[in-house]
Tab-separated table of C-alpha atoms in Angstrom:
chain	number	residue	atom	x	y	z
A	1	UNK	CA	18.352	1.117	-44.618
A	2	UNK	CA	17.239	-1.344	-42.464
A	3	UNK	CA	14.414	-0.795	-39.702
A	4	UNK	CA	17.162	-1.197	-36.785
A	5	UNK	CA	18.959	1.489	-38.530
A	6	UNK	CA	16.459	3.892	-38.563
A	7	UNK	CA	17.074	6.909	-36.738
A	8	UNK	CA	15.766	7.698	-33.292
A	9	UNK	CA	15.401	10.297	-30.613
A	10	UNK	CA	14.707	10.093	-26.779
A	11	UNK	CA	13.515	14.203	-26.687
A	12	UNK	CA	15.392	16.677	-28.745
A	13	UNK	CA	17.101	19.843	-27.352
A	14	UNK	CA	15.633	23.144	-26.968
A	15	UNK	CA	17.337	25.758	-29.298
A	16	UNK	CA	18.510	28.640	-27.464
A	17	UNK	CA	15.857	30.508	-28.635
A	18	UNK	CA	12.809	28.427	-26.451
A	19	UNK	CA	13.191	28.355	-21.905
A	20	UNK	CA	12.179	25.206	-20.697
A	21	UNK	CA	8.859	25.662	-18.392
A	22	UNK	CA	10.774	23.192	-16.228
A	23	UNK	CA	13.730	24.916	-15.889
A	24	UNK	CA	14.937	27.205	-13.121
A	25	UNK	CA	14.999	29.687	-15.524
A	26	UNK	CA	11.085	28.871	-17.067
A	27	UNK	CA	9.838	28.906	-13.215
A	28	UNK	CA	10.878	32.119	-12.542
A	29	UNK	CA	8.822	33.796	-15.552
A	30	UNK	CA	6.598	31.360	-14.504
A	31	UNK	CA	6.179	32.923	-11.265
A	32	UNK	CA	6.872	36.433	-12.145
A	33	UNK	CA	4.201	35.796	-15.045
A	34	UNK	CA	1.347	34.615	-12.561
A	35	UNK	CA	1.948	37.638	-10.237
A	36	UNK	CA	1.061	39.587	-13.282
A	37	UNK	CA	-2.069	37.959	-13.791
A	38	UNK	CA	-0.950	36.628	-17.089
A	39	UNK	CA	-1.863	33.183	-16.282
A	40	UNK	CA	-5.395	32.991	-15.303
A	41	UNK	CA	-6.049	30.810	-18.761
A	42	UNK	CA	-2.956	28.663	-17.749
A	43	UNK	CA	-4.773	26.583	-15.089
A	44	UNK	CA	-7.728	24.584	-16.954
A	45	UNK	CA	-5.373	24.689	-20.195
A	46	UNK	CA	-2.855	22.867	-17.757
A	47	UNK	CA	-5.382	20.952	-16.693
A	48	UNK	CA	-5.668	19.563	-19.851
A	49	UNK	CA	-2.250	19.065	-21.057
A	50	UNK	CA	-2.062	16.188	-23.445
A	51	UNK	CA	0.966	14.269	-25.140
A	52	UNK	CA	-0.489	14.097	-29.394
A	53	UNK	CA	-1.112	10.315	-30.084
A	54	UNK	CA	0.345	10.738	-34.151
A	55	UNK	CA	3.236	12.635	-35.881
A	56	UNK	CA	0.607	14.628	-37.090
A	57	UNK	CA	-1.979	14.803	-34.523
A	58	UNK	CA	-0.653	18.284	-33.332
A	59	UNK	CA	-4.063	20.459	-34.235
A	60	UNK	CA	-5.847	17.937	-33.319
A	61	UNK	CA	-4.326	17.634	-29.549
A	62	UNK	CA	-4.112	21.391	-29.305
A	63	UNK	CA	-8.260	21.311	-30.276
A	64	UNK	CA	-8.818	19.034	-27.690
A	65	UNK	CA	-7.060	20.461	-25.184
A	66	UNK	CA	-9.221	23.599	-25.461
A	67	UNK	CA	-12.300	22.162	-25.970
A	68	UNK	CA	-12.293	20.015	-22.424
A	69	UNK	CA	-10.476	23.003	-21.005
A	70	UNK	CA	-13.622	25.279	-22.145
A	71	UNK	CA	-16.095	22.256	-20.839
A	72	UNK	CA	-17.425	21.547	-24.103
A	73	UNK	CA	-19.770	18.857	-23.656
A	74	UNK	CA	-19.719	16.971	-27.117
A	75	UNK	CA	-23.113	15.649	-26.192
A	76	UNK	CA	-21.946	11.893	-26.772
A	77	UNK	CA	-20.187	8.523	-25.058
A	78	UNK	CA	-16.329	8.877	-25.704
A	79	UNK	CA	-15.478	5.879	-23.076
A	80	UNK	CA	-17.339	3.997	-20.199
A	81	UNK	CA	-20.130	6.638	-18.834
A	82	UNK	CA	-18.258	9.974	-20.072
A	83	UNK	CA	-19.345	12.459	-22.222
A	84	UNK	CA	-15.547	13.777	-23.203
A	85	UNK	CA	-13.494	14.669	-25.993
A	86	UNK	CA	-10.588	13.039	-27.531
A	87	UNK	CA	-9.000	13.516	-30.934
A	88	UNK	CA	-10.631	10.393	-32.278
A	89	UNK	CA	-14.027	12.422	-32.418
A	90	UNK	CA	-12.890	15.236	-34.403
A	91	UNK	CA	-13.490	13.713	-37.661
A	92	UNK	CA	-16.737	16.616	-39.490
A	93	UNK	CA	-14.192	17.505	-41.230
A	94	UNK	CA	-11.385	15.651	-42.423
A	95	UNK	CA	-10.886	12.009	-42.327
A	96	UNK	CA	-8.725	11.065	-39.497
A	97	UNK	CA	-6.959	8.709	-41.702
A	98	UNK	CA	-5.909	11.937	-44.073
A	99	UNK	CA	-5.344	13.436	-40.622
A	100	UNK	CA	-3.094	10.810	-39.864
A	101	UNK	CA	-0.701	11.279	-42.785
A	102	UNK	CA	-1.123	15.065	-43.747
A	103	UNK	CA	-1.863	16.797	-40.186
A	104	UNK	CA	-4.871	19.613	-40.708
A	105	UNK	CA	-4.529	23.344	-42.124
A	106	UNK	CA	-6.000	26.274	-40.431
A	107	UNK	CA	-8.918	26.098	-42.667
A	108	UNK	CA	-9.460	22.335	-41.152
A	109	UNK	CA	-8.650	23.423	-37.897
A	110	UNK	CA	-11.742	26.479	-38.190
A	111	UNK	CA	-13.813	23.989	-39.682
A	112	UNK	CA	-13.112	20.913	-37.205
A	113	UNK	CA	-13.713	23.988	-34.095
A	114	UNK	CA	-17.023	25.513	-35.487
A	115	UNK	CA	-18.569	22.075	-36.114
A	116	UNK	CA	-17.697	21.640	-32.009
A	117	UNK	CA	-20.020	24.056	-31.542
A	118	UNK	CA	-16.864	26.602	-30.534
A	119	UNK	CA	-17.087	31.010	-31.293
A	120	UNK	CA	-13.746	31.207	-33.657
A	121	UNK	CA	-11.688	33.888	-34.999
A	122	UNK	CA	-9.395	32.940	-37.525
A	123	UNK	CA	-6.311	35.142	-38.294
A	124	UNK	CA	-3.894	34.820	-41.322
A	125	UNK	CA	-0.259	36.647	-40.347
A	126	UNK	CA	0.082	38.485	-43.282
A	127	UNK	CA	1.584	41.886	-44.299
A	128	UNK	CA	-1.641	43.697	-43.082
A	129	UNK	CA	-1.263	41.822	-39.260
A	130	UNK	CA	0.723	43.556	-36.740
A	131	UNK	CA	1.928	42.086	-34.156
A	132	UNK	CA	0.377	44.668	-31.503
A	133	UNK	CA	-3.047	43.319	-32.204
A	134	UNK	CA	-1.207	39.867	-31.683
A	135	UNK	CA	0.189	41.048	-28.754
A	136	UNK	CA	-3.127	42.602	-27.673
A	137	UNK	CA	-4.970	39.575	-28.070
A	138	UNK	CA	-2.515	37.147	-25.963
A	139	UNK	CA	-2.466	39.700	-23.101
A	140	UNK	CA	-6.736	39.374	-22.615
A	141	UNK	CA	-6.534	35.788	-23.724
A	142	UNK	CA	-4.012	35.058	-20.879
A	143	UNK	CA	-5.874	36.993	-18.459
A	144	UNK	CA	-9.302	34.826	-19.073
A	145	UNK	CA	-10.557	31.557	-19.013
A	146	UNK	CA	-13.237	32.160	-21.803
A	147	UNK	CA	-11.074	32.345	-24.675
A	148	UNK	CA	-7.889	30.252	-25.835
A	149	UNK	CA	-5.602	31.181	-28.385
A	150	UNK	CA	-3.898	28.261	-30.857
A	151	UNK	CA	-1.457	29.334	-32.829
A	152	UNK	CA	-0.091	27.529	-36.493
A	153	UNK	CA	3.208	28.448	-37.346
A	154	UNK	CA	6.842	26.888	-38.123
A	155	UNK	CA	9.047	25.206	-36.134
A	156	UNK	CA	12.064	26.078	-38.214
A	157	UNK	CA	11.978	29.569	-37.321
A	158	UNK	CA	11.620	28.998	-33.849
A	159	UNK	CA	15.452	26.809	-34.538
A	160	UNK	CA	12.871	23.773	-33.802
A	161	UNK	CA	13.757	20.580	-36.082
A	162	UNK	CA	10.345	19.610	-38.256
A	163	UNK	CA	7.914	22.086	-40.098
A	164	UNK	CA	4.331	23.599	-39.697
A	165	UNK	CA	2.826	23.023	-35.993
A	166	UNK	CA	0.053	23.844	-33.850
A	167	UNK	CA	-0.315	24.668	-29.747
A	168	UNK	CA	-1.640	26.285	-27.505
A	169	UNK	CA	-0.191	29.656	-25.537
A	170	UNK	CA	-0.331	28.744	-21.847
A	171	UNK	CA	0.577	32.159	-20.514
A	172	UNK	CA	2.483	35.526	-20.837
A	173	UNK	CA	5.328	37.313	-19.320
A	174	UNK	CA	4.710	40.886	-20.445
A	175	UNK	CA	8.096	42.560	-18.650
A	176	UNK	CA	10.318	39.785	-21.158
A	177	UNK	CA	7.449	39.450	-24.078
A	178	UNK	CA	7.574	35.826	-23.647
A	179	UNK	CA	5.040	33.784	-24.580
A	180	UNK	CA	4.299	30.186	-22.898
A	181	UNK	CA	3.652	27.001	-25.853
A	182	UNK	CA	1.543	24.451	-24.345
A	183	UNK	CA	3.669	21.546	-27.213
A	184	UNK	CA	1.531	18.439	-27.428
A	185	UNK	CA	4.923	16.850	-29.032
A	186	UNK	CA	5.950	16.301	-25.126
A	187	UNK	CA	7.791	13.390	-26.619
A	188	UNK	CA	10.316	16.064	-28.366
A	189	UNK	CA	10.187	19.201	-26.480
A	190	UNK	CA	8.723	19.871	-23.182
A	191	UNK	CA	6.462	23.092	-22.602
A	192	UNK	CA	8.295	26.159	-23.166
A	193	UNK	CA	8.732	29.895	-23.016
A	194	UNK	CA	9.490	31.735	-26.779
A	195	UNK	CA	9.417	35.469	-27.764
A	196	UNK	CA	6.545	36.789	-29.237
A	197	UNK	CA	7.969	38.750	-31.734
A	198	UNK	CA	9.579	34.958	-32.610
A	199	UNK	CA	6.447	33.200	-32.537
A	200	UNK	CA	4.930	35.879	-34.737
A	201	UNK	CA	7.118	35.361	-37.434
A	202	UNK	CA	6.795	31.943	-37.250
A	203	UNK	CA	2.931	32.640	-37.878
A	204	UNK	CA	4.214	34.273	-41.071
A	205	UNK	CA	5.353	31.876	-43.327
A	206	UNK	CA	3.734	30.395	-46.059
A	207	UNK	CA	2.350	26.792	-45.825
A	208	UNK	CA	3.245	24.892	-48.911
A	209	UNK	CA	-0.122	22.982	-48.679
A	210	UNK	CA	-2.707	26.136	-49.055
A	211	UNK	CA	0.202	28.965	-50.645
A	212	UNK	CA	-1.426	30.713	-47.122
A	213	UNK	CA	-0.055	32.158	-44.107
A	214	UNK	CA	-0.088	30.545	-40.567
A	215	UNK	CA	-1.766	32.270	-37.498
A	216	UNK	CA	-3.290	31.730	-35.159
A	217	UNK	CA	-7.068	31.357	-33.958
A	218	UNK	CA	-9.268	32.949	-30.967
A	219	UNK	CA	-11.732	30.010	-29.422
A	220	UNK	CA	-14.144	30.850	-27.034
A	221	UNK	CA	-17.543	28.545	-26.032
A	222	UNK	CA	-20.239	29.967	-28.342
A	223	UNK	CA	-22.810	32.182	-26.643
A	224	UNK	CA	-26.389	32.019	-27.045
A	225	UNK	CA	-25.905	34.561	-29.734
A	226	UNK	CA	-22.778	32.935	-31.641
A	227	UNK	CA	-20.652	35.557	-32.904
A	228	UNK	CA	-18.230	33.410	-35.281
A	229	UNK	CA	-15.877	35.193	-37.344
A	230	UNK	CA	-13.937	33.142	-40.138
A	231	UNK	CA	-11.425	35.522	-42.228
A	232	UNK	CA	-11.247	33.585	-45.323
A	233	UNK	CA	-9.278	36.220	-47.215
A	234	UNK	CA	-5.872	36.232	-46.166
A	235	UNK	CA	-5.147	39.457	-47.590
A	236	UNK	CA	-7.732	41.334	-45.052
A	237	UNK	CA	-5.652	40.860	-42.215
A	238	UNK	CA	-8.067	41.894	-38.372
B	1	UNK	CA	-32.076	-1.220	-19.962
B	2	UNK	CA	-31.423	-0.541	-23.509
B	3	UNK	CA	-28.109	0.694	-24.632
B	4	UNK	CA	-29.539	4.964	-24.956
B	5	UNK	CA	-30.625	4.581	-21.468
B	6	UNK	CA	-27.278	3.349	-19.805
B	7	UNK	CA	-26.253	6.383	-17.271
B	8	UNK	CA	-23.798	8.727	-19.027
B	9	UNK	CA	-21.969	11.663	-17.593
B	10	UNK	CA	-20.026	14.654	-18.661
B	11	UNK	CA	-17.943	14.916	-15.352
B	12	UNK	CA	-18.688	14.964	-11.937
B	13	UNK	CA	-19.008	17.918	-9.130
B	14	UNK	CA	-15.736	17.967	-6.555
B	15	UNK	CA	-17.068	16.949	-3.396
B	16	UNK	CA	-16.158	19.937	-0.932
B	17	UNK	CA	-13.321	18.079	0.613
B	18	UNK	CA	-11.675	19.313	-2.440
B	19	UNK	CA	-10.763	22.308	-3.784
B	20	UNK	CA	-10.558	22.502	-8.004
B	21	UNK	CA	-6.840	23.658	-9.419
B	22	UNK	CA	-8.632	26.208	-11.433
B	23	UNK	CA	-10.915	27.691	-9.015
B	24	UNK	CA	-10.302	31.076	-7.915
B	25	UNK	CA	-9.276	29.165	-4.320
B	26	UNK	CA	-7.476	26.700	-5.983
B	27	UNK	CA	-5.056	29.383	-8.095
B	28	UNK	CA	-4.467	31.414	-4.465
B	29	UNK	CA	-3.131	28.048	-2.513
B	30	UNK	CA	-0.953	27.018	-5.944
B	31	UNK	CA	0.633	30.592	-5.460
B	32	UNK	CA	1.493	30.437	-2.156
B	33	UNK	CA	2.543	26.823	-2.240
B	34	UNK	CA	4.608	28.347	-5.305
B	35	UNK	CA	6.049	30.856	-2.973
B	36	UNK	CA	6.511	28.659	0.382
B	37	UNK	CA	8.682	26.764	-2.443
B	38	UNK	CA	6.465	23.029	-2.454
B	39	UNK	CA	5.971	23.107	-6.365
B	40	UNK	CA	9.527	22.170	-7.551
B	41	UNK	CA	7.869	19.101	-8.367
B	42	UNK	CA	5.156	20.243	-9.908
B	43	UNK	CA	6.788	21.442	-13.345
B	44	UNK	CA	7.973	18.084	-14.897
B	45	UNK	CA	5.185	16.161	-13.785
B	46	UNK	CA	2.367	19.145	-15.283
B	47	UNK	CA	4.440	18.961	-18.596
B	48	UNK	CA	3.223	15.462	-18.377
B	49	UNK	CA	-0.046	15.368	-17.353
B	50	UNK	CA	-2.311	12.923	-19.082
B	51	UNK	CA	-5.457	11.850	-19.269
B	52	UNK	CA	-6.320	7.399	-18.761
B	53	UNK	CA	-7.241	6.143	-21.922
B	54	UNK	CA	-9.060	3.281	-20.014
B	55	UNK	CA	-11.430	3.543	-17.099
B	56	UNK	CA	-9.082	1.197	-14.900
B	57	UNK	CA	-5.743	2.481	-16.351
B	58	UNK	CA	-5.157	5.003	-13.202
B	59	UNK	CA	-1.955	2.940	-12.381
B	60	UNK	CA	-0.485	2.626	-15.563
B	61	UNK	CA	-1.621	6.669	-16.386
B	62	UNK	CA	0.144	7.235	-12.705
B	63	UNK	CA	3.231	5.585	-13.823
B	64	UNK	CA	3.468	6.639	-16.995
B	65	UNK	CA	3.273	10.387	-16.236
B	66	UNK	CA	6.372	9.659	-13.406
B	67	UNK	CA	8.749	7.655	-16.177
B	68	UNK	CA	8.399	10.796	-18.900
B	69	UNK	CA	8.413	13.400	-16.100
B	70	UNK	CA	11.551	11.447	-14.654
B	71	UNK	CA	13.470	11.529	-18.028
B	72	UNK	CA	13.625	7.773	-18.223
B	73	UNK	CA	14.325	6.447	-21.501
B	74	UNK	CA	12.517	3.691	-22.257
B	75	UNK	CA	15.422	2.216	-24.597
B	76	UNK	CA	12.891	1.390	-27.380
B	77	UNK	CA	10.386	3.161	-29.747
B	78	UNK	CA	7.252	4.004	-28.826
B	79	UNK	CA	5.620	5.845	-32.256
B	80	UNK	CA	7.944	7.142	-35.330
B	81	UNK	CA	11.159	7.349	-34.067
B	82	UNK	CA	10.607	8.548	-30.381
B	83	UNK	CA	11.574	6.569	-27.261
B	84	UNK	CA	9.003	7.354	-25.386
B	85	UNK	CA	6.966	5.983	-22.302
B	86	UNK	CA	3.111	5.139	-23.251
B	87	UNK	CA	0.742	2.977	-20.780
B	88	UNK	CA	1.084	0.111	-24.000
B	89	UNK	CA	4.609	-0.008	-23.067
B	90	UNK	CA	3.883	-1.013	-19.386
B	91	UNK	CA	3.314	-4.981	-19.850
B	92	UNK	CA	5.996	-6.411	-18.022
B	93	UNK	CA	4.235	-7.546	-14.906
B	94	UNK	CA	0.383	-7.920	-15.880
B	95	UNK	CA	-0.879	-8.604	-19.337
B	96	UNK	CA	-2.616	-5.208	-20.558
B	97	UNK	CA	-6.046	-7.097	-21.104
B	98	UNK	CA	-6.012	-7.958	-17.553
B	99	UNK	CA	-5.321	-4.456	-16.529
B	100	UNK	CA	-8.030	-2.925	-18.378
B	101	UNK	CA	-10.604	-5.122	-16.470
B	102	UNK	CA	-8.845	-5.003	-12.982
B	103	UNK	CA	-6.488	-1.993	-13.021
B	104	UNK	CA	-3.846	-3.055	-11.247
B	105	UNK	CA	-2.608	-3.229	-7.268
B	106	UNK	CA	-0.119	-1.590	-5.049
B	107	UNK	CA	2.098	-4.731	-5.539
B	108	UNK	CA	1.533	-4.714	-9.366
B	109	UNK	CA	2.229	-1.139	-10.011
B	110	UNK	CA	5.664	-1.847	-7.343
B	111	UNK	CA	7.085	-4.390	-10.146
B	112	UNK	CA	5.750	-2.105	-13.149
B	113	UNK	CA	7.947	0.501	-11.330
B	114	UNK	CA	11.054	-1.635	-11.143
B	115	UNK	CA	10.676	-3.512	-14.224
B	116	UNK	CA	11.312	-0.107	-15.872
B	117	UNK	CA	14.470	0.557	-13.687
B	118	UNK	CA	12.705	2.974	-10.854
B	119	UNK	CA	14.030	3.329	-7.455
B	120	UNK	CA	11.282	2.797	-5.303
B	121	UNK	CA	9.917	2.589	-2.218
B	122	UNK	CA	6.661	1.025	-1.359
B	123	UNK	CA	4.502	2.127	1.699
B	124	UNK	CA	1.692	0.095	3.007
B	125	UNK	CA	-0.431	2.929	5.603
B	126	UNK	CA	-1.555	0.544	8.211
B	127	UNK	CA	-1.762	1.119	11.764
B	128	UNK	CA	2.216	1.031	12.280
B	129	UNK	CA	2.562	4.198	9.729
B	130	UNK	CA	2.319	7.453	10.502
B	131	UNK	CA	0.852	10.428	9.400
B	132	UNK	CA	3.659	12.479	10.139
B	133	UNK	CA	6.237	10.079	7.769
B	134	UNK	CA	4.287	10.734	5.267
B	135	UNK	CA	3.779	14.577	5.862
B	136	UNK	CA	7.848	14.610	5.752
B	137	UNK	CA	8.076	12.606	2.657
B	138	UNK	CA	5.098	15.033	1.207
B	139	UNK	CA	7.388	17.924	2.027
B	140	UNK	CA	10.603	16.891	0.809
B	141	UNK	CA	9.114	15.408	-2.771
B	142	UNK	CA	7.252	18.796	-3.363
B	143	UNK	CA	10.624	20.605	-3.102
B	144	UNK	CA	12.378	18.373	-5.530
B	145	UNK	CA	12.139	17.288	-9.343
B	146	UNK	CA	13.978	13.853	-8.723
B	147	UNK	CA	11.491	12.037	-6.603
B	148	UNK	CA	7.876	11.789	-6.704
B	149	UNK	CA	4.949	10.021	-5.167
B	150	UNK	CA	2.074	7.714	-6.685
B	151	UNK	CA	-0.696	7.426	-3.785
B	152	UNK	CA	-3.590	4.366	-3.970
B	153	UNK	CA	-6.407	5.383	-1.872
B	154	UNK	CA	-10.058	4.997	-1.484
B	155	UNK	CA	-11.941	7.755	-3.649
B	156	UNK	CA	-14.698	7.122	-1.126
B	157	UNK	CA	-13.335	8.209	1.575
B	158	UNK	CA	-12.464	11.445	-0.129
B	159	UNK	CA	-16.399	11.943	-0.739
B	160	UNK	CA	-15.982	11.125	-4.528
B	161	UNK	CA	-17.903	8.479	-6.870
B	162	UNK	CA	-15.701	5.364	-7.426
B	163	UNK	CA	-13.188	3.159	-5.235
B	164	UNK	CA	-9.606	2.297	-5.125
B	165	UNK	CA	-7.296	4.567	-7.387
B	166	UNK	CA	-3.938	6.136	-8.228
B	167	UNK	CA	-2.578	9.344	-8.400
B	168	UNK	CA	0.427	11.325	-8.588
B	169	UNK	CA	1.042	14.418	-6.059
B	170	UNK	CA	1.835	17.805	-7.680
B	171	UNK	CA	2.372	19.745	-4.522
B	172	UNK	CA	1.741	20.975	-0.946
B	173	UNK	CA	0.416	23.791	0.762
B	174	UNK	CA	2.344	23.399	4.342
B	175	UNK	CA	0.125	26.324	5.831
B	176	UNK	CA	-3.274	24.987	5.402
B	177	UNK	CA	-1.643	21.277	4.883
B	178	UNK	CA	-3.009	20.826	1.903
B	179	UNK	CA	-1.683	18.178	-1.243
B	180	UNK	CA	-2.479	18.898	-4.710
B	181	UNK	CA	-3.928	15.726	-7.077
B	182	UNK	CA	-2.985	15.456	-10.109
B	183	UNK	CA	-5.960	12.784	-10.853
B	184	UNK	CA	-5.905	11.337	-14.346
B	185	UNK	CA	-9.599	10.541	-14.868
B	186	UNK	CA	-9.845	14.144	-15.894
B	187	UNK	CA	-13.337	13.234	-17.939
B	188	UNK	CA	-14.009	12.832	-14.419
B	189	UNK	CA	-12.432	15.127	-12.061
B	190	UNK	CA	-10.082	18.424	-12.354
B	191	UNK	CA	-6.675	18.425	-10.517
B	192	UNK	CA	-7.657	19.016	-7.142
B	193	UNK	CA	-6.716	20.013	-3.529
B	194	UNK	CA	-6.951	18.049	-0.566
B	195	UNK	CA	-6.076	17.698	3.089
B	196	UNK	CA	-3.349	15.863	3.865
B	197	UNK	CA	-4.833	13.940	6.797
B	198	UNK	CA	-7.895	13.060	4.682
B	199	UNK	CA	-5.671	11.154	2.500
B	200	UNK	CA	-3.638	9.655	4.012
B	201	UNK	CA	-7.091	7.889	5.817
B	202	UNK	CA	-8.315	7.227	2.079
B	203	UNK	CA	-4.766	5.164	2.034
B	204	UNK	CA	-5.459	3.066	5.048
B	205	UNK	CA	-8.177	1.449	2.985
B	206	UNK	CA	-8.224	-2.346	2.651
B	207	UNK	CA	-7.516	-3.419	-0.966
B	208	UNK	CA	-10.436	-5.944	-1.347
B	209	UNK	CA	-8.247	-7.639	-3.990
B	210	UNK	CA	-5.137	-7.892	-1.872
B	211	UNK	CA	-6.388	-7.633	1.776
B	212	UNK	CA	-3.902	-5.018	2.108
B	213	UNK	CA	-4.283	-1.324	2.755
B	214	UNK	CA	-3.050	0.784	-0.044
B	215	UNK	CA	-0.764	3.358	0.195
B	216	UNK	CA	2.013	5.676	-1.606
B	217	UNK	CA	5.130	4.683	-3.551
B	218	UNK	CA	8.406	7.159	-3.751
B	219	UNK	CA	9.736	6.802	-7.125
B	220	UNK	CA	12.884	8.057	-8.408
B	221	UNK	CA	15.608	7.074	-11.147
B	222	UNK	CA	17.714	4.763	-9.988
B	223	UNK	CA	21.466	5.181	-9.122
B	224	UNK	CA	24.554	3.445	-10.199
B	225	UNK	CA	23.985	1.972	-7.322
B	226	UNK	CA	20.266	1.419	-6.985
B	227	UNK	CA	18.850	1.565	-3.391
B	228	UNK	CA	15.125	-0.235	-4.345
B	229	UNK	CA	13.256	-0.779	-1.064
B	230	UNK	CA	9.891	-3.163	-1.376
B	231	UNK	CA	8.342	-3.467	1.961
B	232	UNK	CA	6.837	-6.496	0.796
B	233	UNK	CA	5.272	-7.046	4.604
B	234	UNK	CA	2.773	-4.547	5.429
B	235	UNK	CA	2.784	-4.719	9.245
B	236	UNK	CA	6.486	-3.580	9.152
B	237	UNK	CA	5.336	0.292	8.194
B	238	UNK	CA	8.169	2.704	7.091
């Protein structure tokens, strides 16, 4: 094949399973979601809304965007005078040139947040994880600005074309169960609106690069008293 | 001075002629602007908020965030196999070295708009414009998702560190006449409120570079039959 022969894409189109946040459709849960009160975390997320410079650069965008959104001050120079951070800094862990080619798992992901200094709880959706306490958790998340939730799960079961992929959740409308992905692929899909009960299957499935479960991780700026919490056995479930 | 005692920042405070997008303030006026129905706009252009890679890349940032929240297809690849708008992409009219020294002018940005097939409309604010054009133009761009404005202005005269820069304008609170900035030094400054009137003064600015004032641009996707207006003489007004 030759290189003007490759294939490709201006955007792709939202399965019927996703609402477009920019749709009439998306602005009324928008709306109806923020008279709820289920978008108080929505605002400095939003503020920090960022486009993933690499293929596989989705953990790392969705990282970023909730460490500037929590005011994380990395406590060095990313550009001119500012103290700020970008994905090119998040490299404890994993080289970014591995990062690069082979995205990060959730163990990277817990690894790359804790050595930011961040309070993490890391959950594997197994059998033992309902998706009440899911549910639970996204309804105080979206009601604070303390404490971000990213989420690792498959696109393919969301009827999204590619594989394993992190964001954020932006918000939640609780009368339609809908959950708002912040998608740092902007260049594919824009932000959107997704069932939980959808999203929480996609946390299910198995990634072929650790035989784990995906899920999905609580971040919150470590208090003076850090109260980190890493599951590392799958099987314990919260 | 050696190179650890060069001033370094992790943001800076809103002066308070602004009010922050996440403040408790900020979230009341974005529901009621929500409600008074100025926020149409505000959807595609949020899905693309970015960040400038370069301190004088606040043009190119502006811009860029307009083309993707526009839909434009940029009619070549920008990484993998995405068509895609990036600030790299925006050399027609400057070369990118130059901008990242200079930034770029009202004049510069107007042929960066066009080169990439915008519809747009150029306003110099000097003393033939009025506030009230602008207000109208304000009004009728909130309300829509097919035209939006980039404003240059004078950071100084809104009470903030820094001089001439670009922004895009995410809405408008008509009762308290009040325009939200989407401002894309965000290592800087958080999307942010401000009067109308106070603007529109930080526009009348002279551009020490061109000995013009600055201004605001209306950009939108041009037709089949493209209406491009460039007030190229600034004593005209609108």
């Amino acid at each position: 094949m030759t290189a003007s022969k490759k294939p490709q894409f201006y955007r792709r189109t939202l399965p019927e399973t996703c609402i477009s946040f920019c749709s009439t459709e998306g602005k009324a849960i928008f709306k109806e979601a923020m008279l709820s009160g289920h978008m108080d975390g929505y605002f400095p997320l939003a503020a920090q809304f960022r486009t993933q410079d690499e293929p596989a650069y989705c953990g790392l965008s969705t990282l970023v965007m909730v460490l500037n959104a929590l005011e994380v001050d990395p406590g060095r120079v990313w550009k001119g005078p500012w103290r700020w951070y970008h994905e090119n800094m998040l490299e404890c862990c994993t080289p970014l040139d591995i990062v690069e080619r082979q995205g990060i798992t959730m163990e990277q992901f817990t690894c790359l947040a804790l050595c930011n200094t961040l309070s993490t709880t890391t959950v594997y959706v197994d059998q033992n994880t309902n998706v009440e306490t899911f549910r639970e958790t996204v309804m105080r998340c979206t009601r604070s600005e303390d404490e971000f939730i990213a989420v690792s799960y498959s696109r393919k079961i969301l009827r999204q074309t590619g594989s394993g992929h992190f964001s954020t959740i932006g918000g939640y409308h609780k009368g339609r169960d809908l959950l708002l992905i912040l998608d740092t692929a902007r260049f594919k899909y824009p932000p959107h609106w997704v069932p939980l009960p959808l999203l929480f299957d996609a946390m299910k499935e198995i990634d072929p690069e650790t035989q784990r479960p995906r899920g999905y991780l609580v971040l919150a700026k470590a208090s003076t008293q850090p109260q980190m919490m890493f599951q590392l056995n799958p099987v314990l479930g919260v």
